CSV table of C-alpha atoms in Angstrom, one decimal:
chain,number,residue,atom,x,y,z
J,780,MET,CA,-168.3,-58.6,42.5
J,781,PRO,CA,-169.3,-57.7,46.1
J,782,GLN,CA,-166.5,-57.3,48.7
J,783,SER,CA,-166.1,-59.8,51.4
J,784,GLU,CA,-166.4,-58.7,55.0
J,785,PHE,CA,-162.6,-59.1,55.4
J,786,GLU,CA,-162.0,-56.9,52.4
J,787,LYS,CA,-164.4,-54.3,53.8
J,788,MET,CA,-162.5,-54.5,57.2
J,789,LYS,CA,-159.1,-54.0,55.5
J,790,ALA,CA,-160.5,-51.1,53.5
J,791,GLY,CA,-161.7,-49.2,56.6
J,792,GLN,CA,-165.4,-49.7,55.6
J,793,TRP,CA,-168.3,-50.8,57.8
J,794,TYR,CA,-168.4,-54.6,57.9
J,795,SER,CA,-170.2,-57.4,59.8
J,796,CYS,CA,-167.9,-58.8,62.4
J,797,LEU,CA,-169.9,-62.1,62.4
J,798,ASP,CA,-168.8,-63.7,59.2
J,799,PRO,CA,-167.5,-67.2,58.4
J,800,GLU,CA,-164.2,-66.0,56.9
J,801,LEU,CA,-163.5,-63.7,59.9
J,802,ASP,CA,-164.6,-66.5,62.3
J,803,ALA,CA,-162.0,-68.8,60.8
J,804,MET,CA,-159.3,-66.1,61.0
J,805,ARG,CA,-160.1,-65.5,64.7
J,806,ALA,CA,-160.0,-69.3,65.3
J,807,ARG,CA,-156.5,-69.4,63.8
J,808,ALA,CA,-155.4,-66.5,66.0
J,809,HIS,CA,-156.9,-68.3,69.1
J,810,GLU,CA,-154.9,-71.4,68.3
J,811,ALA,CA,-151.7,-69.4,67.9
J,812,VAL,CA,-152.3,-67.6,71.2
J,813,HIS,CA,-153.1,-70.9,72.9
J,814,GLU,CA,-149.8,-72.4,71.7
J,815,HIS,CA,-148.0,-69.2,72.9
J,816,SER,CA,-149.6,-69.5,76.4
J,817,MET,CA,-149.0,-73.3,76.8
J,818,MET,CA,-145.4,-73.6,75.7
J,819,SER,CA,-142.7,-73.6,78.3
J,820,PRO,CA,-140.7,-70.3,78.2
J,821,SER,CA,-137.5,-72.1,77.2
J,822,GLU,CA,-139.3,-73.8,74.3
J,823,ARG,CA,-141.4,-70.7,73.3
J,824,GLY,CA,-138.6,-68.1,73.2
J,825,ASN,CA,-139.8,-64.5,72.8
J,826,ILE,CA,-142.9,-65.4,70.8
J,827,ALA,CA,-144.3,-68.9,69.9
J,828,PRO,CA,-143.8,-69.9,66.3
J,829,LYS,CA,-147.5,-69.9,65.3
J,830,LEU,CA,-148.1,-66.5,66.8
J,831,ARG,CA,-145.0,-65.0,65.2
J,832,ALA,CA,-146.1,-66.4,61.8
J,833,LEU,CA,-149.5,-64.7,62.1
J,834,PHE,CA,-148.1,-61.2,62.5
J,835,ALA,CA,-147.7,-58.9,59.5
J,836,GLU,CA,-144.3,-57.9,60.8
J,837,CYS,CA,-142.3,-58.9,63.9
J,838,ALA,CA,-138.7,-58.2,64.8
J,839,GLU,CA,-136.7,-61.2,66.0
J,840,ASP,CA,-136.1,-59.6,69.4
J,841,ALA,CA,-139.7,-58.5,70.1
J,842,ARG,CA,-141.1,-60.2,73.2
J,843,ILE,CA,-144.7,-61.0,74.4
J,844,GLU,CA,-145.3,-62.4,77.8
J,845,THR,CA,-148.0,-65.0,78.2
J,846,ARG,CA,-151.6,-64.3,78.8
J,847,PHE,CA,-151.8,-62.4,75.6
J,848,HIS,CA,-154.8,-62.1,73.3
J,849,CYS,CA,-155.2,-60.8,69.7
J,850,ALA,CA,-158.2,-60.9,67.4
J,851,TYR,CA,-156.5,-61.8,64.2
J,852,GLY,CA,-152.8,-61.2,64.5
J,853,VAL,CA,-152.4,-60.5,60.8
J,854,ASN,CA,-152.6,-56.7,61.4
J,855,ILE,CA,-149.9,-56.5,64.1
J,856,HIS,CA,-146.5,-55.0,63.3
J,857,LEU,CA,-143.9,-55.2,66.1
J,858,GLY,CA,-140.6,-53.3,65.8
J,859,ARG,CA,-137.2,-54.1,67.3
J,860,ASP,CA,-137.0,-54.6,71.0
J,861,VAL,CA,-140.7,-54.3,71.6
J,862,PHE,CA,-141.9,-55.7,75.0
J,863,ILE,CA,-145.5,-56.6,75.7
J,864,ASN,CA,-146.1,-57.5,79.3
J,865,VAL,CA,-148.5,-60.1,80.7
J,866,GLY,CA,-152.3,-59.8,80.1
J,867,CYS,CA,-152.2,-57.5,77.0
J,868,THR,CA,-155.0,-57.6,74.5
J,869,ILE,CA,-154.8,-56.3,70.9
J,870,LEU,CA,-158.0,-56.3,69.0
J,871,ASP,CA,-156.3,-55.8,65.6
J,872,THR,CA,-159.2,-55.4,63.2
J,873,ALA,CA,-157.0,-52.7,61.6
J,874,SER,CA,-153.3,-52.2,61.5
J,875,VAL,CA,-151.6,-51.9,64.9
J,876,ILE,CA,-148.0,-50.7,64.6
J,877,ILE,CA,-145.8,-50.7,67.7
J,878,GLY,CA,-142.4,-49.0,67.1
J,879,ASP,CA,-138.9,-50.0,68.0
J,880,HIS,CA,-138.1,-50.0,71.8
J,881,SER,CA,-141.7,-49.5,72.9
J,882,MET,CA,-143.0,-51.2,76.1
J,883,LEU,CA,-146.5,-52.1,77.1
J,884,GLY,CA,-147.2,-52.7,80.8
J,885,PRO,CA,-149.4,-55.4,82.1
J,886,ASN,CA,-153.0,-55.6,80.9
J,887,VAL,CA,-152.7,-52.9,78.3
J,888,GLN,CA,-155.6,-53.0,75.8
J,889,ILE,CA,-155.5,-51.8,72.2
J,890,TYR,CA,-158.8,-51.6,70.4
J,891,CYS,CA,-159.2,-51.0,66.6
J,892,ALA,CA,-162.9,-52.0,66.3
J,893,GLN,CA,-165.6,-49.4,66.8
J,894,HIS,CA,-169.1,-50.6,66.8
J,895,HIS,CA,-171.9,-48.7,65.1
J,896,LYS,CA,-173.5,-46.0,67.2
J,897,ASP,CA,-176.9,-46.6,65.6
J,898,PRO,CA,-178.6,-49.3,67.6
J,899,GLU,CA,-180.4,-50.8,64.6
J,900,LEU,CA,-177.1,-51.1,62.7
J,901,ARG,CA,-175.2,-52.3,65.8
J,902,LYS,CA,-177.8,-55.2,65.9
J,903,GLN,CA,-176.4,-56.2,62.5
J,904,HIS,CA,-173.0,-56.5,64.1
J,905,LEU,CA,-171.5,-53.6,62.1
J,906,GLU,CA,-168.2,-52.2,63.1
J,907,ILE,CA,-165.4,-50.2,61.5
J,908,ALA,CA,-161.7,-50.8,61.9
J,909,LEU,CA,-159.5,-47.8,62.7
J,910,PRO,CA,-155.7,-48.3,62.9
J,911,VAL,CA,-153.6,-47.6,66.0
J,912,THR,CA,-150.0,-46.5,65.8
J,913,ILE,CA,-147.5,-46.4,68.7
J,914,GLY,CA,-144.3,-44.7,67.9
J,915,ARG,CA,-140.7,-45.5,68.9
J,916,ASN,CA,-139.6,-45.7,72.5
J,917,VAL,CA,-143.1,-45.3,73.9
J,918,TRP,CA,-143.9,-46.5,77.4
J,919,ILE,CA,-147.6,-47.4,78.0
J,920,GLY,CA,-148.3,-48.1,81.7
J,921,GLY,CA,-150.2,-51.1,83.0
J,922,GLY,CA,-154.0,-51.2,82.4
J,923,ALA,CA,-154.0,-48.4,79.9
J,924,ILE,CA,-156.6,-48.6,77.1
J,925,ILE,CA,-155.8,-47.2,73.6
J,926,LEU,CA,-159.0,-46.5,71.6
J,927,PRO,CA,-159.5,-46.9,67.8
J,928,GLY,CA,-157.7,-44.5,65.5
J,929,VAL,CA,-155.2,-43.2,68.0
J,930,CYS,CA,-151.6,-42.4,67.2
J,931,ILE,CA,-149.0,-42.1,70.0
J,932,GLY,CA,-145.9,-40.2,69.1
J,933,ASP,CA,-142.3,-41.2,69.6
J,934,ASP,CA,-140.9,-41.0,73.2
J,935,ALA,CA,-144.4,-40.5,74.7
J,936,ILE,CA,-145.5,-41.9,78.0
J,937,VAL,CA,-149.1,-43.1,78.8
J,938,GLY,CA,-149.7,-43.4,82.5
J,939,ALA,CA,-151.0,-46.6,84.1
J,940,GLY,CA,-154.8,-46.9,83.8
J,941,SER,CA,-155.2,-44.1,81.3
J,942,VAL,CA,-157.8,-44.2,78.5
J,943,VAL,CA,-156.3,-42.7,75.4
J,944,THR,CA,-159.1,-41.3,73.2
J,945,LYS,CA,-157.1,-38.8,71.1
J,946,ASN,CA,-153.6,-38.7,69.5
J,947,VAL,CA,-150.6,-38.2,71.8
J,948,GLU,CA,-147.9,-35.8,70.6
J,949,PRO,CA,-144.3,-37.0,70.6
J,950,GLY,CA,-142.4,-36.7,73.9
J,951,VAL,CA,-145.4,-35.9,76.2
J,952,THR,CA,-146.8,-37.7,79.1
J,953,VAL,CA,-150.6,-38.3,79.3
J,954,VAL,CA,-152.6,-39.6,82.2
J,955,GLY,CA,-156.2,-40.1,83.3
J,956,ASN,CA,-159.6,-40.8,81.7
J,957,PRO,CA,-159.7,-39.4,79.2
J,958,ALA,CA,-155.9,-39.1,79.0
J,959,ARG,CA,-154.6,-35.5,79.1
J,960,VAL,CA,-151.1,-34.0,78.9
J,961,MET,CA,-149.5,-34.0,82.3
J,962,GLY,CA,-146.6,-31.7,81.7
J,963,ASP,CA,-142.8,-32.1,81.6
J,964,ARG,CA,-141.3,-35.4,82.3
J,965,ALA,CA,-139.0,-35.5,85.3
């Protein structure tokens, strides 16, 4: 039996992102994000119930400020004491793991989807999903962009506005576009 586009996505194969099953999953995520954004903070708590229920894993004390967007939600794993500030976007076509005590500044963007480079195949809406892993106690400054397939090691810092195109070793600080190691933390 042929694989569904969702099964291809989960398996890390090329898939068509315009598919009825994926459309329905994105609509469910949009509803959950909408609930999260519209609830009063006292009613919502750290994360609105529908949004929390979507996630693959979510520690009780993880917190997401409003104006948040995710593609599916089902691939997001949030560790203990994770803080996601206002305006963050997670396009979770693959697994996105954010480790304990990590913080994302305002408007951080995490992308797992990579569209096909061949223009004819791109017209067919083909993309591949590459996971993103953010270790424990990582600080990602506001406006940073994390590209598909990137791993950021424990205790690393990503400077505001940086574009992370490659893995970041534990304990280092990276800045710029593309992000490069800055040197010792002070």
